[in-house]
Amino acid sequence: MTLEAVPSPLPSATAAAVTELARSAAHSDGVHPLTERTLLHLDGEHPGDLHVLAYEGDPGTIEVTGLQSARNLIGYGALAPDGSAELVVAPTARRQGTGTALLRMLLDHGGKRTQVWAHGRLPGSDELASRLGLEVTRELYFLRRTRASLPDAVWPEGIAVRTFVPGQDDAAWLKVNSEAFADHPEQGSWTAADLAERLQQPWFDANGFFLAVDSSTDAVAGFHWTKVEDGIGEVYVVGVSPTYQGSGLGKALTLQGLHHLQEDRGLDTVVLYVDGTNTAARRLYNSLGFTTAALDVQYAPKSL
């Protein structure tokens, strides 16, 4: 096995090989091993990102250029500037030290700030983390809901609902998103470039991106951005400005998006991710028929 650490961006052929590796692992494990952010950052200029590649063979049998074919790539790790990391190993290359080698290199580069996600908490994740001195610091629940009746949305007084207009609502949305997720390490740090990148994706549909607007000020009070991919709906992100929290706006926005996915789009399954510490949101989603389908955990070096 040969390891290579490559700064952003990856060559297009290597990015394609990583995407195929992630697809193969998802098919085998039933969970996606890499987040949307990582997949979007495989190519293009994303300063500070580090990619760790594991290839079958040794320096004497292959040339390490970052351009090897998909058949030689057996593992991949990503390290973001904030220290968040994740990795995936080809199903056929597991239990051979590939995951350990990838994780060691991620820790070598990220140091004590490294926070590694294990999606689905697959067998062996806890064992590997413990062996390298890591402990669970965060949980992310993956919830699923199948088609069932929904109550109507009840809107706070003075709130109107419309859909997002790209180019017009970008700045207002970024402001509310930042305020709503001020304590969230990933969502709250979105930039204009992050938003623009998502708006260009094939799955983007402005008709499923709802804004709650204060009729008296025309200010955006909250939003529900839905996503549909591979025939499955997703509560992509729901956010409410701190000014309007506690008014019932979050529940109304959630129902607005669910009605859209179930009735307008005709989908039978809707999924979402919610942080383990967000007990209020988890209670709301449970009351609307969501159940836990999987659990993601984040590991970090143990505190001294």
PDB file of C-alpha atoms in Angstrom:
ATOM      1  CA  MET A   1       0.000   0.000   0.000  1.00  0.00           C
ATOM      2  CA  THR A   2       1.148   3.529  -0.830  1.00  0.00           C
ATOM      3  CA  LEU A   3      -0.164   6.712   0.805  1.00  0.00           C
ATOM      4  CA  GLU A   4      -0.117  10.152  -0.739  1.00  0.00           C
ATOM      5  CA  ALA A   5      -1.212  13.492   0.766  1.00  0.00           C
ATOM      6  CA  VAL A   6      -2.426  15.921  -1.920  1.00  0.00           C
ATOM      7  CA  PRO A   7      -3.517  19.556  -1.408  1.00  0.00           C
ATOM      8  CA  SER A   8      -6.590  20.918  -3.170  1.00  0.00           C
ATOM      9  CA  PRO A   9      -7.510  20.567  -5.965  1.00  0.00           C
ATOM     10  CA  LEU A  10      -7.378  16.905  -6.977  1.00  0.00           C
ATOM     11  CA  PRO A  11      -6.853  16.088 -10.652  1.00  0.00           C
ATOM     12  CA  SER A  12     -10.198  15.326 -12.308  1.00  0.00           C
ATOM     13  CA  ALA A  13      -9.297  11.645 -12.874  1.00  0.00           C
ATOM     14  CA  THR A  14      -8.462  11.196  -9.192  1.00  0.00           C
ATOM     15  CA  ALA A  15     -11.651  12.988  -8.115  1.00  0.00           C
ATOM     16  CA  ALA A  16     -13.649  10.625 -10.316  1.00  0.00           C
ATOM     17  CA  ALA A  17     -11.887   7.625  -8.761  1.00  0.00           C
ATOM     18  CA  VAL A  18     -12.705   8.841  -5.237  1.00  0.00           C
ATOM     19  CA  THR A  19     -16.350   9.363  -6.201  1.00  0.00           C
ATOM     20  CA  GLU A  20     -16.524   5.824  -7.546  1.00  0.00           C
ATOM     21  CA  LEU A  21     -14.840   4.461  -4.404  1.00  0.00           C
ATOM     22  CA  ALA A  22     -17.419   6.252  -2.223  1.00  0.00           C
ATOM     23  CA  ARG A  23     -20.256   4.931  -4.395  1.00  0.00           C
ATOM     24  CA  SER A  24     -18.969   1.368  -4.066  1.00  0.00           C
ATOM     25  CA  ALA A  25     -18.671   1.657  -0.286  1.00  0.00           C
ATOM     26  CA  ALA A  26     -22.158   3.159   0.017  1.00  0.00           C
ATOM     27  CA  HIS A  27     -23.621   0.289  -1.972  1.00  0.00           C
ATOM     28  CA  SER A  28     -21.860  -2.234   0.279  1.00  0.00           C
ATOM     29  CA  ASP A  29     -22.529  -0.554   3.647  1.00  0.00           C
ATOM     30  CA  GLY A  30     -25.894   1.110   3.109  1.00  0.00           C
ATOM     31  CA  VAL A  31     -24.574   4.511   4.269  1.00  0.00           C
ATOM     32  CA  HIS A  32     -22.716   7.256   2.452  1.00  0.00           C
ATOM     33  CA  PRO A  33     -19.090   7.385   3.655  1.00  0.00           C
ATOM     34  CA  LEU A  34     -18.425  10.969   2.537  1.00  0.00           C
ATOM     35  CA  THR A  35     -20.429  14.137   3.104  1.00  0.00           C
ATOM     36  CA  GLU A  36     -21.718  16.432   0.397  1.00  0.00           C
ATOM     37  CA  ARG A  37     -19.064  18.996   1.269  1.00  0.00           C
ATOM     38  CA  THR A  38     -16.238  16.515   0.742  1.00  0.00           C
ATOM     39  CA  LEU A  39     -17.624  15.336  -2.595  1.00  0.00           C
ATOM     40  CA  LEU A  40     -18.063  18.925  -3.801  1.00  0.00           C
ATOM     41  CA  HIS A  41     -14.499  19.752  -2.747  1.00  0.00           C
ATOM     42  CA  LEU A  42     -12.796  16.893  -4.582  1.00  0.00           C
ATOM     43  CA  ASP A  43     -11.940  19.196  -7.451  1.00  0.00           C
ATOM     44  CA  GLY A  44     -11.912  22.962  -7.854  1.00  0.00           C
ATOM     45  CA  GLU A  45      -9.968  25.455  -5.775  1.00  0.00           C
ATOM     46  CA  HIS A  46     -10.610  24.927  -2.064  1.00  0.00           C
ATOM     47  CA  PRO A  47      -7.570  26.281  -0.187  1.00  0.00           C
ATOM     48  CA  GLY A  48      -6.673  24.437   2.981  1.00  0.00           C
ATOM     49  CA  ASP A  49      -8.283  21.121   2.037  1.00  0.00           C
ATOM     50  CA  LEU A  50      -6.043  18.055   2.193  1.00  0.00           C
ATOM     51  CA  HIS A  51      -6.735  14.753   0.421  1.00  0.00           C
ATOM     52  CA  VAL A  52      -5.085  11.503   1.533  1.00  0.00           C
ATOM     53  CA  LEU A  53      -5.025   8.712  -1.062  1.00  0.00           C
ATOM     54  CA  ALA A  54      -4.257   5.044  -0.459  1.00  0.00           C
ATOM     55  CA  TYR A  55      -3.193   2.965  -3.454  1.00  0.00           C
ATOM     56  CA  GLU A  56      -2.746  -0.751  -3.813  1.00  0.00           C
ATOM     57  CA  GLY A  57       0.912  -1.688  -4.221  1.00  0.00           C
ATOM     58  CA  ASP A  58       4.156  -0.062  -3.130  1.00  0.00           C
ATOM     59  CA  PRO A  59       6.463   2.618  -4.559  1.00  0.00           C
ATOM     60  CA  GLY A  60       8.393  -0.061  -6.386  1.00  0.00           C
ATOM     61  CA  THR A  61       5.368  -1.259  -8.351  1.00  0.00           C
ATOM     62  CA  ILE A  62       3.351   1.911  -9.030  1.00  0.00           C
ATOM     63  CA  GLU A  63       4.153   5.497  -9.819  1.00  0.00           C
ATOM     64  CA  VAL A  64       2.656   7.855  -7.222  1.00  0.00           C
ATOM     65  CA  THR A  65       1.286  10.793  -9.216  1.00  0.00           C
ATOM     66  CA  GLY A  66      -2.279  11.204  -7.978  1.00  0.00           C
ATOM     67  CA  LEU A  67      -3.497   9.981 -11.367  1.00  0.00           C
ATOM     68  CA  GLN A  68      -3.802   6.242 -10.755  1.00  0.00           C
ATOM     69  CA  SER A  69      -6.916   4.526 -12.019  1.00  0.00           C
ATOM     70  CA  ALA A  70      -9.912   3.618  -9.882  1.00  0.00           C
ATOM     71  CA  ARG A  71      -8.791  -0.020  -9.673  1.00  0.00           C
ATOM     72  CA  ASN A  72      -5.652   1.008  -7.755  1.00  0.00           C
ATOM     73  CA  LEU A  73      -7.348   3.397  -5.322  1.00  0.00           C
ATOM     74  CA  ILE A  74      -8.335   1.484  -2.182  1.00  0.00           C
ATOM     75  CA  GLY A  75      -8.795   4.284   0.340  1.00  0.00           C
ATOM     76  CA  TYR A  76      -9.369   8.013   0.712  1.00  0.00           C
ATOM     77  CA  GLY A  77      -9.309  10.532   3.567  1.00  0.00           C
ATOM     78  CA  ALA A  78     -10.319  14.195   3.640  1.00  0.00           C
ATOM     79  CA  LEU A  79      -9.146  16.882   6.062  1.00  0.00           C
ATOM     80  CA  ALA A  80     -10.844  20.300   6.056  1.00  0.00           C
ATOM     81  CA  PRO A  81      -9.235  23.536   7.285  1.00  0.00           C
ATOM     82  CA  ASP A  82     -11.324  23.408  10.483  1.00  0.00           C
ATOM     83  CA  GLY A  83      -9.955  19.957  11.343  1.00  0.00           C
ATOM     84  CA  SER A  84     -13.030  17.926  10.391  1.00  0.00           C
ATOM     85  CA  ALA A  85     -12.125  14.713   8.606  1.00  0.00           C
ATOM     86  CA  GLU A  86     -13.588  11.515   7.187  1.00  0.00           C
ATOM     87  CA  LEU A  87     -12.309   8.476   5.355  1.00  0.00           C
ATOM     88  CA  VAL A  88     -13.449   5.527   3.284  1.00  0.00           C
ATOM     89  CA  VAL A  89     -11.825   2.192   2.480  1.00  0.00           C
ATOM     90  CA  ALA A  90     -12.812  -0.069  -0.403  1.00  0.00           C
ATOM     91  CA  PRO A  91     -14.838  -3.033   0.902  1.00  0.00           C
ATOM     92  CA  THR A  92     -12.287  -5.461  -0.580  1.00  0.00           C
ATOM     93  CA  ALA A  93      -9.367  -3.734   1.186  1.00  0.00           C
ATOM     94  CA  ARG A  94     -10.653  -3.704   4.751  1.00  0.00           C
ATOM     95  CA  ARG A  95      -9.040  -5.390   7.735  1.00  0.00           C
ATOM     96  CA  GLN A  96      -5.661  -4.961   6.051  1.00  0.00           C
ATOM     97  CA  GLY A  97      -4.467  -1.805   7.808  1.00  0.00           C
ATOM     98  CA  THR A  98      -5.661   0.672   5.170  1.00  0.00           C
ATOM     99  CA  GLY A  99      -8.059   2.502   7.482  1.00  0.00           C
ATOM    100  CA  THR A 100      -5.464   2.710  10.244  1.00  0.00           C
ATOM    101  CA  ALA A 101      -2.871   4.125   7.852  1.00  0.00           C
ATOM    102  CA  LEU A 102      -5.308   6.722   6.484  1.00  0.00           C
ATOM    103  CA  LEU A 103      -6.408   7.799   9.939  1.00  0.00           C
ATOM    104  CA  ARG A 104      -2.822   8.062  11.197  1.00  0.00           C
ATOM    105  CA  MET A 105      -1.927  10.364   8.306  1.00  0.00           C
ATOM    106  CA  LEU A 106      -5.011  12.512   8.881  1.00  0.00           C
ATOM    107  CA  LEU A 107      -4.041  12.829  12.553  1.00  0.00           C
ATOM    108  CA  ASP A 108      -0.436  13.612  11.631  1.00  0.00           C
ATOM    109  CA  HIS A 109      -1.605  16.548   9.503  1.00  0.00           C
ATOM    110  CA  GLY A 110      -4.552  17.686  11.640  1.00  0.00           C
ATOM    111  CA  GLY A 111      -3.071  17.162  15.093  1.00  0.00           C
ATOM    112  CA  LYS A 112      -5.189  17.670  18.207  1.00  0.00           C
ATOM    113  CA  ARG A 113      -7.820  19.643  16.291  1.00  0.00           C
ATOM    114  CA  THR A 114      -8.712  16.640  14.097  1.00  0.00           C
ATOM    115  CA  GLN A 115     -12.355  15.547  14.361  1.00  0.00           C
ATOM    116  CA  VAL A 116     -13.111  12.405  12.359  1.00  0.00           C
ATOM    117  CA  TRP A 117     -16.610  11.397  11.266  1.00  0.00           C
ATOM    118  CA  ALA A 118     -17.714   7.766  11.140  1.00  0.00           C
ATOM    119  CA  HIS A 119     -20.895   7.622   9.087  1.00  0.00           C
ATOM    120  CA  GLY A 120     -23.266   4.913  10.249  1.00  0.00           C
ATOM    121  CA  ARG A 121     -20.846   3.942  13.026  1.00  0.00           C
ATOM    122  CA  LEU A 122     -19.986   0.773  11.154  1.00  0.00           C
ATOM    123  CA  PRO A 123     -18.435  -2.229  12.936  1.00  0.00           C
ATOM    124  CA  GLY A 124     -14.797  -1.531  13.695  1.00  0.00           C
ATOM    125  CA  SER A 125     -15.147   2.274  13.921  1.00  0.00           C
ATOM    126  CA  ASP A 126     -15.028   2.397  17.716  1.00  0.00           C
ATOM    127  CA  GLU A 127     -12.194  -0.124  17.833  1.00  0.00           C
ATOM    128  CA  LEU A 128     -10.066   1.845  15.384  1.00  0.00           C
ATOM    129  CA  ALA A 129     -10.765   5.142  17.120  1.00  0.00           C
ATOM    130  CA  SER A 130      -9.916   3.750  20.539  1.00  0.00           C
ATOM    131  CA  ARG A 131      -6.698   2.218  19.260  1.00  0.00           C
ATOM    132  CA  LEU A 132      -5.527   5.637  18.071  1.00  0.00           C
ATOM    133  CA  GLY A 133      -6.574   7.515  21.207  1.00  0.00           C
ATOM    134  CA  LEU A 134      -9.849   9.014  19.973  1.00  0.00           C
ATOM    135  CA  GLU A 135     -13.177   9.360  21.764  1.00  0.00           C
ATOM    136  CA  VAL A 136     -16.732  10.224  20.676  1.00  0.00           C
ATOM    137  CA  THR A 137     -17.398  13.964  20.923  1.00  0.00           C
ATOM    138  CA  ARG A 138     -20.505  14.431  18.775  1.00  0.00           C
ATOM    139  CA  GLU A 139     -23.484  12.492  17.410  1.00  0.00           C
ATOM    140  CA  LEU A 140     -25.516  13.159  14.280  1.00  0.00           C
ATOM    141  CA  TYR A 141     -28.821  11.330  13.823  1.00  0.00           C
ATOM    142  CA  PHE A 142     -30.002  10.248  10.382  1.00  0.00           C
ATOM    143  CA  LEU A 143     -33.807  10.130  10.443  1.00  0.00           C
ATOM    144  CA  ARG A 144     -36.299   8.706   7.944  1.00  0.00           C
ATOM    145  CA  ARG A 145     -40.028   9.198   7.431  1.00  0.00           C
ATOM    146  CA  THR A 146     -42.374   7.236   5.179  1.00  0.00           C
ATOM    147  CA  ARG A 147     -45.559   8.598   3.645  1.00  0.00           C
ATOM    148  CA  ALA A 148     -48.258   9.395   6.203  1.00  0.00           C
ATOM    149  CA  SER A 149     -50.784  12.132   6.879  1.00  0.00           C
ATOM    150  CA  LEU A 150     -49.468  15.542   7.863  1.00  0.00           C
ATOM    151  CA  PRO A 151     -51.089  18.399   9.799  1.00  0.00           C
ATOM    152  CA  ASP A 152     -51.420  21.759   8.086  1.00  0.00           C
ATOM    153  CA  ALA A 153     -48.797  24.410   8.743  1.00  0.00           C
ATOM    154  CA  VAL A 154     -49.911  27.124  11.173  1.00  0.00           C
ATOM    155  CA  TRP A 155     -48.024  30.350  10.565  1.00  0.00           C
ATOM    156  CA  PRO A 156     -47.251  33.046  13.139  1.00  0.00           C
ATOM    157  CA  GLU A 157     -49.104  36.298  12.566  1.00  0.00           C
ATOM    158  CA  GLY A 158     -47.486  38.572   9.992  1.00  0.00           C
ATOM    159  CA  ILE A 159     -45.490  35.838   8.234  1.00  0.00           C
ATOM    160  CA  ALA A 160     -45.759  35.274   4.488  1.00  0.00           C
ATOM    161  CA  VAL A 161     -44.188  32.384   2.567  1.00  0.00           C
ATOM    162  CA  ARG A 162     -42.533  32.456  -0.844  1.00  0.00           C
ATOM    163  CA  THR A 163     -39.789  30.600  -2.663  1.00  0.00           C
ATOM    164  CA  PHE A 164     -36.120  31.568  -2.877  1.00  0.00           C
ATOM    165  CA  VAL A 165     -35.010  33.668  -5.848  1.00  0.00           C
ATOM    166  CA  PRO A 166     -31.355  33.031  -6.796  1.00  0.00           C
ATOM    167  CA  GLY A 167     -29.393  36.249  -7.166  1.00  0.00           C
ATOM    168  CA  GLN A 168     -31.999  38.202  -5.210  1.00  0.00           C
ATOM    169  CA  ASP A 169     -32.169  36.413  -1.865  1.00  0.00           C
ATOM    170  CA  ASP A 170     -28.591  35.156  -1.529  1.00  0.00           C
ATOM    171  CA  ALA A 171     -27.333  37.777   0.932  1.00  0.00           C
ATOM    172  CA  ALA A 172     -30.498  37.724   3.059  1.00  0.00           C
ATOM    173  CA  TRP A 173     -30.421  33.937   3.262  1.00  0.00           C
ATOM    174  CA  LEU A 174     -26.740  33.842   4.213  1.00  0.00           C
ATOM    175  CA  LYS A 175     -27.408  36.343   7.012  1.00  0.00           C
ATOM    176  CA  VAL A 176     -30.279  34.329   8.512  1.00  0.00           C
ATOM    177  CA  ASN A 177     -28.399  31.044   8.064  1.00  0.00           C
ATOM    178  CA  SER A 178     -25.400  32.476   9.926  1.00  0.00           C
ATOM    179  CA  GLU A 179     -27.608  33.749  12.762  1.00  0.00           C
ATOM    180  CA  ALA A 180     -29.686  30.585  13.036  1.00  0.00           C
ATOM    181  CA  PHE A 181     -26.629  28.322  13.127  1.00  0.00           C
ATOM    182  CA  ALA A 182     -24.203  30.537  15.018  1.00  0.00           C
ATOM    183  CA  ASP A 183     -23.223  27.581  17.224  1.00  0.00           C
ATOM    184  CA  HIS A 184     -23.128  25.005  14.421  1.00  0.00           C
ATOM    185  CA  PRO A 185     -19.556  24.308  13.216  1.00  0.00           C
ATOM    186  CA  GLU A 186     -20.492  23.455   9.610  1.00  0.00           C
ATOM    187  CA  GLN A 187     -23.788  25.049   8.587  1.00  0.00           C
ATOM    188  CA  GLY A 188     -23.218  28.401  10.273  1.00  0.00           C
ATOM    189  CA  SER A 189     -19.950  29.028   8.423  1.00  0.00           C
ATOM    190  CA  TRP A 190     -21.390  28.913   4.897  1.00  0.00           C
ATOM    191  CA  THR A 191     -20.076  31.601   2.540  1.00  0.00           C
ATOM    192  CA  ALA A 192     -21.444  33.041  -0.695  1.00  0.00           C
ATOM    193  CA  ALA A 193     -19.222  30.564  -2.555  1.00  0.00           C
ATOM    194  CA  ASP A 194     -20.706  27.636  -0.603  1.00  0.00           C
ATOM    195  CA  LEU A 195     -24.231  28.768  -1.467  1.00  0.00           C
ATOM    196  CA  ALA A 196     -23.386  29.358  -5.132  1.00  0.00           C
ATOM    197  CA  GLU A 197     -21.865  25.882  -5.370  1.00  0.00           C
ATOM    198  CA  ARG A 198     -25.123  24.279  -4.159  1.00  0.00           C
ATOM    199  CA  LEU A 199     -27.301  26.432  -6.396  1.00  0.00           C
ATOM    200  CA  GLN A 200     -25.433  25.013  -9.395  1.00  0.00           C
ATOM    201  CA  GLN A 201     -26.039  21.369  -8.483  1.00  0.00           C
ATOM    202  CA  PRO A 202     -28.366  19.262 -10.669  1.00  0.00           C
ATOM    203  CA  TRP A 203     -30.674  18.610  -7.724  1.00  0.00           C
ATOM    204  CA  PHE A 204     -31.298  22.293  -6.922  1.00  0.00           C
ATOM    205  CA  ASP A 205     -34.948  23.337  -7.297  1.00  0.00           C
ATOM    206  CA  ALA A 206     -36.009  26.817  -6.198  1.00  0.00           C
ATOM    207  CA  ASN A 207     -39.604  25.589  -5.969  1.00  0.00           C
ATOM    208  CA  GLY A 208     -38.562  23.524  -2.952  1.00  0.00           C
ATOM    209  CA  PHE A 209     -36.646  26.322  -1.203  1.00  0.00           C
ATOM    210  CA  PHE A 210     -39.089  28.190   1.048  1.00  0.00           C
ATOM    211  CA  LEU A 211     -38.561  31.541   2.768  1.00  0.00           C
ATOM    212  CA  ALA A 212     -40.686  32.842   5.630  1.00  0.00           C
ATOM    213  CA  VAL A 213     -40.825  36.635   5.340  1.00  0.00           C
ATOM    214  CA  ASP A 214     -41.986  39.189   7.913  1.00  0.00           C
ATOM    215  CA  SER A 215     -44.689  41.127   6.092  1.00  0.00           C
ATOM    216  CA  SER A 216     -44.028  44.313   8.078  1.00  0.00           C
ATOM    217  CA  THR A 217     -40.293  44.506   7.353  1.00  0.00           C
ATOM    218  CA  ASP A 218     -39.813  42.187   4.357  1.00  0.00           C
ATOM    219  CA  ALA A 219     -36.985  40.564   6.348  1.00  0.00           C
ATOM    220  CA  VAL A 220     -36.352  36.834   6.018  1.00  0.00           C
ATOM    221  CA  ALA A 221     -37.402  35.229   9.301  1.00  0.00           C
ATOM    222  CA  GLY A 222     -36.616  31.623   8.451  1.00  0.00           C
ATOM    223  CA  PHE A 223     -36.353  29.044   5.685  1.00  0.00           C
ATOM    224  CA  HIS A 224     -36.757  25.408   4.708  1.00  0.00           C
ATOM    225  CA  TRP A 225     -34.551  24.202   1.867  1.00  0.00           C
ATOM    226  CA  THR A 226     -35.613  20.796   0.575  1.00  0.00           C
ATOM    227  CA  LYS A 227     -33.634  18.476  -1.662  1.00  0.00           C
ATOM    228  CA  VAL A 228     -34.613  15.604  -3.931  1.00  0.00           C
ATOM    229  CA  GLU A 229     -32.002  13.147  -5.188  1.00  0.00           C
ATOM    230  CA  ASP A 230     -32.342   9.564  -6.414  1.00  0.00           C
ATOM    231  CA  GLY A 231     -36.075   9.637  -5.704  1.00  0.00           C
ATOM    232  CA  ILE A 232     -35.666  10.460  -2.001  1.00  0.00           C
ATOM    233  CA  GLY A 233     -36.671  13.751  -0.428  1.00  0.00           C
ATOM    234  CA  GLU A 234     -34.566  15.468   2.196  1.00  0.00           C
ATOM    235  CA  VAL A 235     -35.134  18.157   4.776  1.00  0.00           C
ATOM    236  CA  TYR A 236     -31.870  19.698   3.615  1.00  0.00           C
ATOM    237  CA  VAL A 237     -31.801  22.519   6.151  1.00  0.00           C
ATOM    238  CA  VAL A 238     -34.375  24.378   8.266  1.00  0.00           C
ATOM    239  CA  GLY A 239     -33.346  27.601   9.977  1.00  0.00           C
ATOM    240  CA  VAL A 240     -35.116  30.303  11.984  1.00  0.00           C
ATOM    241  CA  SER A 241     -33.749  33.715  12.910  1.00  0.00           C
ATOM    242  CA  PRO A 242     -33.220  34.040  16.690  1.00  0.00           C
ATOM    243  CA  THR A 243     -35.747  36.894  16.641  1.00  0.00           C
ATOM    244  CA  TYR A 244     -38.529  34.479  15.660  1.00  0.00           C
ATOM    245  CA  GLN A 245     -37.499  31.373  17.585  1.00  0.00           C
ATOM    246  CA  GLY A 246     -40.170  30.078  19.933  1.00  0.00           C
ATOM    247  CA  SER A 247     -42.989  31.378  17.717  1.00  0.00           C
ATOM    248  CA  GLY A 248     -43.803  28.066  16.039  1.00  0.00           C
ATOM    249  CA  LEU A 249     -42.168  29.185  12.816  1.00  0.00           C
ATOM    250  CA  GLY A 250     -39.769  26.224  12.736  1.00  0.00           C
ATOM    251  CA  LYS A 251     -42.606  23.686  12.829  1.00  0.00           C
ATOM    252  CA  ALA A 252     -44.565  25.576  10.186  1.00  0.00           C
ATOM    253  CA  LEU A 253     -41.554  25.700   7.871  1.00  0.00           C
ATOM    254  CA  THR A 254     -40.862  22.009   8.422  1.00  0.00           C
ATOM    255  CA  LEU A 255     -44.447  21.129   7.492  1.00  0.00           C
ATOM    256  CA  GLN A 256     -44.331  23.399   4.443  1.00  0.00           C
ATOM    257  CA  GLY A 257     -41.379  21.451   3.080  1.00  0.00           C
ATOM    258  CA  LEU A 258     -42.791  18.050   3.996  1.00  0.00           C
ATOM    259  CA  HIS A 259     -46.095  18.808   2.235  1.00  0.00           C
ATOM    260  CA  HIS A 260     -44.113  19.870  -0.825  1.00  0.00           C
ATOM    261  CA  LEU A 261     -42.018  16.698  -0.879  1.00  0.00           C
ATOM    262  CA  GLN A 262     -44.907  14.331  -0.200  1.00  0.00           C
ATOM    263  CA  GLU A 263     -47.720  15.967  -2.191  1.00  0.00           C
ATOM    264  CA  ASP A 264     -46.154  18.172  -4.862  1.00  0.00           C
ATOM    265  CA  ARG A 265     -43.229  15.847  -5.599  1.00  0.00           C
ATOM    266  CA  GLY A 266     -45.087  12.607  -4.791  1.00  0.00           C
ATOM    267  CA  LEU A 267     -42.286  11.130  -2.685  1.00  0.00           C
ATOM    268  CA  ASP A 268     -42.796   8.273  -0.244  1.00  0.00           C
ATOM    269  CA  THR A 269     -39.572   8.716   1.728  1.00  0.00           C
ATOM    270  CA  VAL A 270     -38.051  11.813   3.348  1.00  0.00           C
ATOM    271  CA  VAL A 271     -34.789  11.863   5.303  1.00  0.00           C
ATOM    272  CA  LEU A 272     -32.827  14.378   7.337  1.00  0.00           C
ATOM    273  CA  TYR A 273     -29.818  14.822   9.610  1.00  0.00           C
ATOM    274  CA  VAL A 274     -30.072  16.407  13.059  1.00  0.00           C
ATOM    275  CA  ASP A 275     -27.401  17.034  15.673  1.00  0.00           C
ATOM    276  CA  GLY A 276     -27.687  14.887  18.778  1.00  0.00           C
ATOM    277  CA  THR A 277     -27.642  17.957  21.033  1.00  0.00           C
ATOM    278  CA  ASN A 278     -30.608  19.566  19.231  1.00  0.00           C
ATOM    279  CA  THR A 279     -33.226  17.930  21.434  1.00  0.00           C
ATOM    280  CA  ALA A 280     -36.000  20.359  20.474  1.00  0.00           C
ATOM    281  CA  ALA A 281     -35.624  19.582  16.766  1.00  0.00           C
ATOM    282  CA  ARG A 282     -35.441  15.842  17.454  1.00  0.00           C
ATOM    283  CA  ARG A 283     -38.694  16.011  19.432  1.00  0.00           C
ATOM    284  CA  LEU A 284     -40.371  17.893  16.582  1.00  0.00           C
ATOM    285  CA  TYR A 285     -39.197  15.429  13.952  1.00  0.00           C
ATOM    286  CA  ASN A 286     -40.258  12.457  16.073  1.00  0.00           C
ATOM    287  CA  SER A 287     -43.714  13.998  16.474  1.00  0.00           C
ATOM    288  CA  LEU A 288     -43.967  14.225  12.677  1.00  0.00           C
ATOM    289  CA  GLY A 289     -43.203  10.535  12.166  1.00  0.00           C
ATOM    290  CA  PHE A 290     -39.430  10.476  11.715  1.00  0.00           C
ATOM    291  CA  THR A 291     -37.505   7.558  13.194  1.00  0.00           C
ATOM    292  CA  THR A 292     -33.766   6.928  13.565  1.00  0.00           C
ATOM    293  CA  ALA A 293     -32.269   5.096  10.589  1.00  0.00           C
ATOM    294  CA  ALA A 294     -28.575   5.487  11.417  1.00  0.00           C
ATOM    295  CA  LEU A 295     -26.186   7.308  13.702  1.00  0.00           C
ATOM    296  CA  ASP A 296     -23.038   9.180  12.678  1.00  0.00           C
ATOM    297  CA  VAL A 297     -20.407   9.867  15.317  1.00  0.00           C
ATOM    298  CA  GLN A 298     -17.438  12.192  15.432  1.00  0.00           C
ATOM    299  CA  TYR A 299     -14.195  11.204  17.157  1.00  0.00           C
ATOM    300  CA  ALA A 300     -11.495  13.519  18.438  1.00  0.00           C
ATOM    301  CA  PRO A 301      -8.237  13.037  20.361  1.00  0.00           C
ATOM    302  CA  LYS A 302      -8.880  12.397  24.044  1.00  0.00           C
ATOM    303  CA  SER A 303      -8.431  15.390  26.313  1.00  0.00           C
ATOM    304  CA  LEU A 304      -5.425  15.254  28.593  1.00  0.00           C
TER     305      LEU A 304
END
